């Protein structure tokens, strides 16, 4: 009885009811019935991503291999670990002020869990590039880009490009030899863009060669600009999956 | 909250005593209180008889026809026939609409009556073409909760566990401080760009670094528009699958060669002879 009163006191007031929609399982309880299963999906923010019911064949691990979902999850994980890293990192380089590089040193030497979080961020980034590639292959072999999903494939290719750019801009930030020269290989190629080669390279580097300006520029691209654009395209991607009738198939 | 309906305490206590739930007891006690209040006012209980409602309507229409009573043309018939709401015949209803629009004899129209001074519509007409018609076959479906969400949750946990274990045992590399004047012997892009770097070996940098990647990207985006085959079944799309597999294999090979078989000065090496010139 006392337990019930407490529950009533917590749930039977305007604040609680303003948070949970009518029909939410947090308002009226959950019994394992079809109705409550439907309500659990409907009165949930995940309703933006998932419909109430999905095709049975899509549940089999061997249909999607969860690759799209895992790409998205890795993106979230990278955002979280990335925010942690931002607390301990300053994008400053240049003779006498090698702050960025020293920050990376400190991260592993004196920040609690610093090394672990950096590792998660690094391996997570490689994993995401990999899962996005595999996701693309999965979609191709299922012919899942066929009408009405043509445009979502195009959005996907843009997401692939954005994933690569996210990864690549992050690669420069530790400001060690590995970063500097790996990025040099890439940006040198950009310099061969027909006609506008020099201009393209200057915009990318903020200088004629990789230097402190490049670091600042790529830092902003990495932590703000590209993630923002990626989120926009992810929204379109997920919206189209639902508008196109859920995932494709069965084959 | 303050002018909440009183509850009949006696009924409430009795029902609670009978073991009814709090909610039901409260509702019944409230209803009892309302009933008593109505009896006290001399009102009849239960649904109003149909004759009474029709009589009220007749009265109203007479008033409307004689021009008195209705203050403004739009005003809905004021009070009185609230109980009649559900019991009008279509003709009566039409008459009522007409009366309120001030045009007794004409049939009711959907839009703005030509003779009326009113500019707002009562109803909007939607052409059939304006409605999205979705036709789909009934499909074999399951509930997202618990089926899909459970699978997703397990996948998410598995990946998190894998990453944690990897991160626990393998540290991300950190070389010596960047130095623009000291080109390292082994100089490679990240693995996902190794295909391009390997191409750089065979083509002019403009071709390997700009033209080919551009062609690949545009080519990939064009896939759904080029592949007109409506079937998604592997049996029917051997050519497409073969072409894509070829492309993936070719790309994979370039990445593997670039990553593992290139050493100092980007020369060919065997990793078991010279060691692995590869950093993630
Ligand atoms: C950041 C990268 C990406 C994320 C997070 C993502 C996410 C997703 C998710 C969650 C799905 C639902 C089905 C599934 O999990 O397989 C999906 C489907 C799809 N994705 Fe992606 N995706 C990404 C990149 C791509 C790429 C690179 C392509 C293709 C070039 C692509 C094309 C598609 C298509 C066509 C579908 C519909 C598949 C179907 O209906 O079976 N996506 N995506």
XYZ file of C-alpha atoms and ligand atoms in Angstrom:
574
model
C 0.000 0.000 0.000
C 2.717 2.457 0.990
C 4.632 1.663 -2.144
C 1.575 2.328 -4.232
C 1.014 5.682 -2.593
C 4.544 6.739 -3.271
C 4.201 5.746 -6.914
C 0.954 7.643 -7.110
C 2.516 10.709 -5.532
C 5.371 10.682 -8.032
C 3.290 9.938 -11.111
C 0.008 11.689 -10.397
C 1.078 15.292 -10.795
C 1.347 17.868 -13.547
C 5.126 17.748 -13.842
C 5.348 14.006 -14.382
C 2.413 14.105 -16.761
C 3.967 16.940 -18.731
C 7.114 14.851 -19.263
C 5.470 11.593 -20.295
C 2.805 11.613 -22.968
C -0.612 10.065 -22.450
C -0.207 6.364 -23.046
C 3.453 6.376 -22.084
C 4.436 3.275 -20.168
C 5.780 5.574 -17.467
C 2.285 6.880 -16.881
C 0.099 3.870 -17.158
C 2.458 0.950 -16.619
C 3.476 -1.751 -19.079
C 1.959 -5.147 -19.659
C 3.325 -7.311 -22.432
C 0.406 -6.873 -24.810
C 0.362 -5.806 -28.457
C -1.190 -2.527 -27.418
C 1.531 -1.721 -24.906
C 4.275 -2.778 -27.309
C 2.912 -0.330 -29.842
C 2.558 2.402 -27.218
C 6.107 1.801 -25.986
C 7.411 2.564 -29.482
C 5.060 5.468 -30.090
C 5.572 7.383 -26.868
C 9.314 7.336 -27.189
C 11.750 9.713 -28.821
C 13.002 6.749 -30.871
C 9.718 7.037 -32.778
C 11.677 9.537 -34.883
C 13.866 6.659 -36.040
C 11.745 3.550 -35.766
C 8.168 2.848 -36.762
C 5.940 0.801 -34.453
C 6.488 -2.320 -36.500
C 9.335 -3.434 -38.717
C 9.640 -6.123 -41.341
C 10.452 -9.442 -39.778
C 13.282 -10.280 -42.173
C 15.088 -7.069 -41.225
C 15.664 -8.447 -37.739
C 17.840 -11.259 -38.949
C 21.403 -10.288 -38.254
C 22.403 -11.384 -41.748
C 20.195 -8.817 -43.443
C 21.677 -5.517 -42.297
C 24.411 -6.903 -40.057
C 23.433 -3.848 -38.029
C 26.037 -1.945 -40.007
C 24.128 1.282 -40.532
C 23.042 1.301 -36.922
C 26.566 0.615 -35.715
C 27.974 3.395 -37.907
C 25.541 5.730 -36.212
C 26.362 4.392 -32.764
C 30.081 4.861 -33.409
C 29.358 8.423 -34.508
C 27.675 9.044 -31.135
C 30.495 7.348 -29.247
C 33.038 9.485 -31.117
C 31.085 12.612 -30.235
C 31.127 11.723 -26.548
C 34.797 10.737 -26.380
C 35.654 13.714 -28.603
C 34.033 16.157 -26.193
C 36.073 14.648 -23.394
C 39.274 15.124 -25.411
C 38.374 18.740 -26.180
C 38.669 19.599 -22.481
C 42.365 18.800 -22.589
C 43.394 20.007 -26.010
C 44.367 23.379 -27.467
C 44.896 23.591 -31.227
C 48.056 25.645 -30.992
C 51.376 24.896 -32.656
C 54.379 26.827 -33.931
C 57.932 27.398 -32.846
C 58.190 27.607 -29.063
C 54.468 26.946 -28.471
C 53.908 23.295 -29.189
C 50.803 23.249 -27.017
C 48.801 20.758 -29.064
C 51.525 18.148 -29.013
C 52.255 18.674 -25.316
C 48.555 18.344 -24.566
C 48.594 14.934 -26.233
C 51.520 13.946 -24.024
C 49.751 15.108 -20.877
C 46.618 13.316 -21.898
C 48.266 9.937 -21.554
C 50.588 10.910 -18.704
C 48.408 12.822 -16.256
C 44.739 12.901 -17.244
C 42.566 10.273 -15.543
C 41.365 7.874 -18.230
C 42.960 10.213 -20.786
C 44.797 7.487 -22.629
C 41.809 5.155 -22.573
C 39.461 7.776 -23.993
C 41.984 8.743 -26.629
C 42.296 5.101 -27.626
C 38.532 4.735 -27.806
C 38.346 7.804 -30.011
C 41.104 6.611 -32.299
C 39.987 3.000 -32.709
C 36.377 4.083 -32.854
C 37.186 6.371 -35.779
C 38.902 3.587 -37.706
C 36.018 1.266 -36.891
C 33.480 3.782 -38.145
C 35.216 4.199 -41.501
C 35.231 0.427 -41.748
C 31.571 -0.112 -40.813
C 30.459 2.632 -43.224
C 32.372 0.917 -46.058
C 30.821 -2.427 -45.156
C 27.375 -0.851 -44.851
C 27.740 0.493 -48.381
C 28.734 -2.947 -49.656
C 25.790 -4.557 -47.850
C 23.398 -2.046 -49.403
C 24.850 -2.680 -52.847
C 24.634 -6.465 -52.706
C 21.008 -6.256 -51.584
C 20.197 -3.928 -54.440
C 18.770 -1.726 -51.695
C 19.468 1.431 -53.709
C 16.791 0.588 -56.267
C 13.642 2.716 -56.489
C 12.428 4.345 -54.339
C 15.765 4.404 -52.507
C 18.005 5.917 -55.201
C 18.359 9.248 -53.492
C 19.153 7.717 -50.127
C 22.126 5.996 -51.732
C 23.343 9.403 -52.925
C 22.930 10.770 -49.405
C 24.878 7.724 -48.259
C 27.787 8.454 -50.588
C 27.915 11.981 -49.182
C 27.949 10.498 -45.673
C 30.842 8.250 -46.687
C 32.761 11.280 -47.910
C 31.972 13.179 -44.700
C 33.105 10.208 -42.602
C 36.425 10.133 -44.441
C 36.857 13.875 -44.011
C 36.059 13.669 -40.292
C 38.649 10.962 -39.884
C 41.242 12.742 -41.956
C 40.886 16.143 -40.260
C 41.234 14.428 -36.899
C 44.412 12.739 -38.016
C 46.328 16.028 -38.010
C 45.408 17.124 -34.483
C 48.050 15.223 -32.428
C 50.619 17.276 -34.333
C 53.275 14.565 -34.367
C 55.404 13.455 -37.294
C 52.885 10.792 -38.257
C 50.056 13.325 -38.444
C 51.996 16.016 -40.240
C 53.310 13.816 -43.021
C 50.226 11.675 -43.537
C 48.242 14.839 -44.022
C 50.933 16.325 -46.256
C 50.523 13.419 -48.664
C 46.818 14.180 -48.907
C 46.953 17.932 -49.184
C 49.738 17.833 -51.765
C 47.372 15.924 -54.008
C 44.746 18.639 -53.540
C 47.281 21.089 -54.884
C 46.957 19.395 -58.252
C 43.340 20.386 -58.674
C 43.164 21.756 -62.220
C 43.296 25.562 -62.547
C 42.513 26.368 -58.899
C 45.114 24.060 -57.330
C 46.972 26.747 -55.405
C 43.789 28.401 -54.192
C 42.272 25.104 -53.045
C 45.408 24.267 -51.164
C 45.579 27.700 -49.579
C 41.994 27.498 -48.357
C 42.645 24.053 -46.897
C 45.923 24.920 -45.240
C 45.389 28.558 -44.374
C 48.964 28.947 -45.546
C 51.231 27.771 -48.339
C 52.272 24.766 -46.299
C 50.966 22.935 -43.245
C 51.478 25.116 -40.193
C 49.749 26.525 -37.107
C 46.938 27.992 -39.221
C 46.238 24.585 -40.711
C 45.962 23.082 -37.248
C 43.427 25.655 -36.101
C 41.495 25.386 -39.324
C 41.311 21.596 -39.257
C 40.439 21.612 -35.582
C 37.366 23.740 -36.228
C 36.449 21.594 -39.216
C 36.897 18.452 -37.155
C 35.015 19.361 -34.001
C 32.320 21.613 -35.402
C 31.821 22.076 -39.083
C 31.962 18.540 -40.458
C 30.061 16.957 -37.543
C 27.335 19.559 -38.035
C 27.018 18.840 -41.747
C 27.115 15.112 -41.011
C 24.230 15.386 -38.564
C 22.170 17.195 -41.189
C 22.775 14.468 -43.744
C 22.141 11.746 -41.161
C 18.761 13.310 -40.465
C 17.899 13.195 -44.162
C 19.223 9.620 -44.420
C 17.094 8.336 -41.549
C 14.039 10.276 -42.646
C 14.265 8.809 -46.125
C 14.617 5.262 -44.805
C 11.209 5.635 -43.179
C 9.611 7.511 -46.049
C 10.846 4.882 -48.480
C 8.990 2.245 -46.512
C 11.570 1.035 -44.024
C 14.465 -1.101 -45.047
C 14.380 -2.915 -48.370
C 13.604 -6.509 -49.040
C 12.990 -9.285 -48.380
C 15.104 -10.409 -51.310
C -8.109 22.966 -8.882
C -10.179 25.035 -6.426
C -13.596 24.570 -8.054
C -13.174 20.859 -8.402
C -16.333 18.781 -8.166
C -17.000 17.674 -4.650
C -17.024 13.966 -3.999
C -19.574 12.059 -2.037
C -17.494 11.037 0.945
C -19.911 8.354 2.042
C -19.871 6.546 -1.283
C -16.117 6.967 -1.465
C -15.511 5.416 1.940
C -17.854 2.536 1.161
C -16.115 1.706 -2.106
C -12.665 1.912 -0.558
C -13.944 -0.361 2.172
C -15.015 -2.818 -0.530
C -11.429 -2.847 -1.774
C -12.039 -0.831 -4.958
C -9.053 1.113 -6.279
C -8.575 4.709 -5.291
C -9.239 5.952 -8.817
C -12.515 4.111 -9.313
C -13.824 5.020 -5.892
C -13.079 8.686 -6.517
C -14.795 8.644 -9.918
C -17.922 6.939 -8.602
C -18.109 9.229 -5.611
C -17.840 12.241 -7.899
C -20.630 10.940 -10.099
C -22.810 10.399 -7.057
C -22.202 13.959 -5.895
C -23.132 15.353 -9.319
C -26.286 13.276 -9.406
C -27.368 14.558 -6.027
C -26.705 18.131 -7.038
C -28.896 17.751 -10.129
C -31.741 16.207 -8.177
C -31.516 19.054 -5.726
C -31.881 21.531 -8.643
C -34.895 19.635 -9.913
C -33.325 18.514 -13.187
C -34.112 15.153 -14.665
C -31.393 12.616 -14.815
C -30.298 10.499 -17.751
C -30.496 11.322 -21.461
C -33.018 13.968 -22.468
C -36.043 12.570 -24.309
C -36.019 13.136 -28.070
C -39.335 15.033 -28.149
C -38.024 17.647 -25.791
C -35.051 18.267 -28.042
C -37.132 18.542 -31.227
C -39.486 20.898 -29.501
C -36.615 23.191 -28.563
C -35.387 23.138 -32.142
C -38.859 24.003 -33.513
C -39.033 26.926 -31.126
C -35.650 28.105 -32.251
C -36.510 27.932 -35.942
C -39.708 29.823 -35.484
C -37.767 32.520 -33.747
C -35.175 32.559 -36.519
C -37.809 32.723 -39.265
C -39.592 35.629 -37.637
C -36.351 37.510 -37.523
C -36.164 37.858 -33.779
C -33.933 36.300 -31.255
C -30.794 35.720 -33.216
C -28.571 38.651 -32.505
C -25.965 38.195 -35.188
C -26.157 36.118 -38.304
C -23.241 33.950 -37.390
C -24.210 33.383 -33.808
C -24.813 29.762 -33.104
C -28.210 29.099 -31.545
C -27.616 30.157 -28.021
C -27.879 27.596 -25.241
C -30.972 25.559 -24.620
C -30.569 22.820 -27.189
C -27.273 21.529 -25.970
C -28.868 18.196 -25.258
C -30.204 17.957 -28.809
C -26.788 17.754 -30.424
C -26.842 14.124 -31.363
C -30.456 13.786 -32.424
C -30.955 16.004 -35.472
C -32.093 14.618 -38.766
C -30.015 15.734 -41.762
C -32.800 18.127 -42.812
C -32.956 19.683 -39.390
C -29.244 20.097 -39.355
C -29.231 21.732 -42.780
C -31.962 24.058 -41.667
C -29.952 25.027 -38.654
C -26.870 25.796 -40.712
C -28.950 27.819 -43.124
C -30.559 29.703 -40.263
C -27.275 30.670 -38.780
C -26.061 31.819 -42.194
C -29.193 33.910 -42.657
C -30.349 32.253 -45.876
C -33.243 30.039 -44.887
C -34.429 28.616 -48.172
C -31.216 27.745 -49.972
C -29.475 24.419 -49.717
C -26.374 24.491 -47.564
C -23.165 24.978 -49.500
C -19.673 23.853 -48.672
C -17.867 27.078 -49.336
C -18.688 30.712 -48.835
C -22.289 31.413 -49.876
C -22.351 33.970 -52.682
C -24.919 36.115 -50.907
C -23.237 36.085 -47.557
C -20.991 38.740 -46.128
C -18.819 36.141 -44.489
C -15.370 35.550 -45.761
C -14.313 32.529 -43.759
C -14.963 28.992 -44.903
C -16.683 26.374 -42.863
C -14.952 23.541 -44.647
C -11.983 23.230 -46.954
C -12.305 21.075 -50.022
C -9.236 18.976 -50.704
C -8.831 17.730 -54.256
C -8.073 13.997 -54.441
C -4.678 14.777 -55.933
C -3.778 16.632 -52.754
C -3.965 13.510 -50.639
C -0.975 11.230 -50.423
C -2.281 7.808 -51.145
C -0.172 5.053 -49.755
C -0.872 1.602 -51.046
C 1.134 -1.233 -49.651
C 0.753 -4.928 -49.330
C 0.269 -6.407 -45.910
C 3.697 -7.492 -44.747
C 5.132 -9.846 -42.218
C 6.041 -7.456 -39.435
C 7.048 -7.565 -35.813
C 6.972 -4.998 -33.053
C 9.970 -2.677 -32.887
C 9.799 -2.958 -29.142
C 10.966 -5.461 -27.941
C 12.298 -7.252 -31.040
C 14.351 -4.694 -32.987
C 15.410 -2.602 -30.015
C 16.740 -5.672 -28.259
C 18.854 -6.685 -31.250
C 20.180 -3.161 -31.571
C 21.011 -2.997 -27.900
C 22.981 -6.215 -28.024
C 24.899 -5.052 -31.124
C 25.708 -1.797 -29.381
C 26.960 -3.553 -26.267
C 29.074 -5.944 -28.306
C 30.792 -3.127 -30.186
C 31.342 -1.142 -27.006
C 32.894 -4.170 -25.334
C 35.127 -4.848 -28.330
C 36.328 -1.251 -28.483
C 36.967 -1.143 -24.746
C 39.058 -4.292 -24.858
C 41.010 -3.024 -27.872
C 41.563 0.344 -26.203
C 42.696 -1.319 -23.031
C 45.460 -3.289 -24.721
C 46.447 -1.112 -27.685
C 47.527 2.478 -27.298
C 46.950 5.019 -30.040
C 50.289 5.976 -31.586
C 51.983 9.279 -30.838
C 55.211 9.972 -32.722
C 57.753 12.678 -32.108
C 56.841 16.345 -32.478
C 55.887 17.433 -36.007
C 58.884 18.804 -37.852
C 58.359 20.189 -41.368
C 62.083 19.987 -42.084
C 62.483 16.296 -41.426
C 60.727 13.994 -43.895
C 60.271 10.579 -42.278
C 61.557 7.560 -44.204
C 58.133 5.960 -44.249
C 55.517 8.489 -45.200
C 51.962 7.227 -45.592
C 48.410 8.536 -45.554
C 45.788 6.916 -43.290
C 44.761 3.467 -44.529
C 41.495 4.548 -46.160
C 43.499 6.871 -48.432
C 46.242 4.331 -49.157
C 44.455 3.327 -52.367
C 44.918 6.847 -53.654
C 48.523 6.984 -52.528
C 49.205 3.728 -54.305
C 47.619 5.151 -57.467
C 49.981 8.097 -57.102
C 52.733 5.615 -57.839
C 51.353 4.932 -61.301
C 49.684 8.176 -62.380
C 50.301 11.877 -62.460
C 49.225 13.425 -59.124
C 46.380 15.268 -60.776
C 44.961 12.018 -62.107
C 45.538 10.003 -58.919
C 44.650 12.746 -56.450
C 41.841 14.637 -58.091
C 40.475 13.094 -61.292
C 40.142 9.471 -60.220
C 38.692 10.132 -56.745
C 36.255 12.547 -58.352
C 35.252 9.980 -60.938
C 34.817 7.328 -58.244
C 32.592 9.545 -56.112
C 30.398 10.679 -58.982
C 30.335 7.116 -60.301
C 29.176 5.795 -56.925
C 26.426 8.388 -56.690
C 25.286 7.508 -60.201
C 24.926 3.796 -59.449
C 21.146 3.775 -58.798
C 20.504 5.816 -61.931
C 22.694 3.673 -64.161
C 21.575 0.283 -62.866
C 18.038 0.142 -64.275
C 17.515 -3.513 -63.491
C 14.409 -3.570 -61.266
C 15.256 -6.874 -59.599
C 17.122 -6.962 -56.316
C 17.651 -10.684 -56.430
C 21.313 -11.768 -56.760
C 20.352 -14.297 -59.441
C 19.202 -11.502 -61.713
C 22.041 -9.079 -61.222
C 25.196 -11.040 -61.735
C 26.813 -8.363 -63.860
C 26.232 -5.605 -61.294
C 27.465 -7.773 -58.442
C 30.503 -8.836 -60.402
C 31.397 -5.288 -61.362
C 31.057 -4.067 -57.776
C 33.015 -6.999 -56.373
C 35.738 -6.289 -58.880
C 35.825 -2.650 -57.840
C 35.967 -3.514 -54.123
C 38.682 -6.117 -54.641
C 40.756 -3.769 -56.749
C 40.440 -1.060 -54.124
C 41.169 -3.480 -51.284
C 44.279 -4.711 -53.062
C 45.589 -1.169 -53.524
C 45.038 -0.457 -49.823
C 46.750 -3.690 -48.777
C 49.726 -3.111 -51.073
C 50.070 0.490 -49.980
C 49.671 -0.284 -46.294
C 51.760 -3.422 -45.912
C 54.038 -3.818 -48.915
C 55.503 -0.341 -49.143
C 58.422 0.777 -47.019
C 61.012 3.524 -46.899
C 60.836 5.843 -49.896
C 57.568 4.100 -50.806
C 59.550 1.205 -52.315
C 58.217 -2.343 -52.424
C 59.160 -4.364 -49.321
C 58.157 -7.666 -47.798
C 56.957 -7.019 -44.250
C 58.673 -10.184 -42.923
C 62.003 -8.880 -44.218
C 61.915 -5.176 -43.432
C 59.196 -5.055 -40.815
C 55.727 -3.549 -40.977
C 55.828 0.065 -42.193
C 52.255 0.718 -41.166
C 50.669 2.759 -38.392
C 46.962 3.058 -37.724
C 27.678 7.810 -41.573
C 27.375 6.840 -42.352
C 26.047 6.102 -42.424
C 25.131 5.827 -41.447
C 25.220 6.177 -39.963
C 24.046 5.087 -42.069
C 22.941 4.583 -41.391
C 21.996 3.769 -41.959
C 21.029 2.975 -41.236
C 20.888 2.914 -39.708
C 20.277 2.289 -42.136
C 19.152 1.290 -41.810
C 19.454 -0.103 -42.326
C 20.799 -0.665 -41.960
O 21.223 -0.533 -40.796
O 21.450 -1.218 -42.854
C 20.739 2.690 -43.450
C 20.196 2.264 -44.640
C 20.665 2.654 -45.895
N 21.856 3.287 -46.160
Fe 23.056 4.117 -44.780
N 24.316 4.949 -43.396
C 25.530 5.548 -43.659
C 26.192 5.577 -44.857
C 25.673 5.085 -46.047
C 26.419 4.930 -47.266
C 27.924 5.222 -47.428
C 25.543 4.463 -48.205
C 25.771 4.136 -49.668
C 26.648 4.672 -50.424
C 24.245 4.317 -47.563
C 23.072 3.915 -48.190
C 21.974 3.418 -47.531
C 20.782 2.900 -48.167
C 20.493 2.885 -49.673
C 19.961 2.423 -47.144
C 18.610 1.710 -47.285
C 18.957 0.226 -47.195
C 17.762 -0.664 -47.162
O 16.644 -0.175 -47.308
O 17.991 -1.896 -47.027
N 24.359 4.682 -46.244
N 21.794 3.580 -43.309
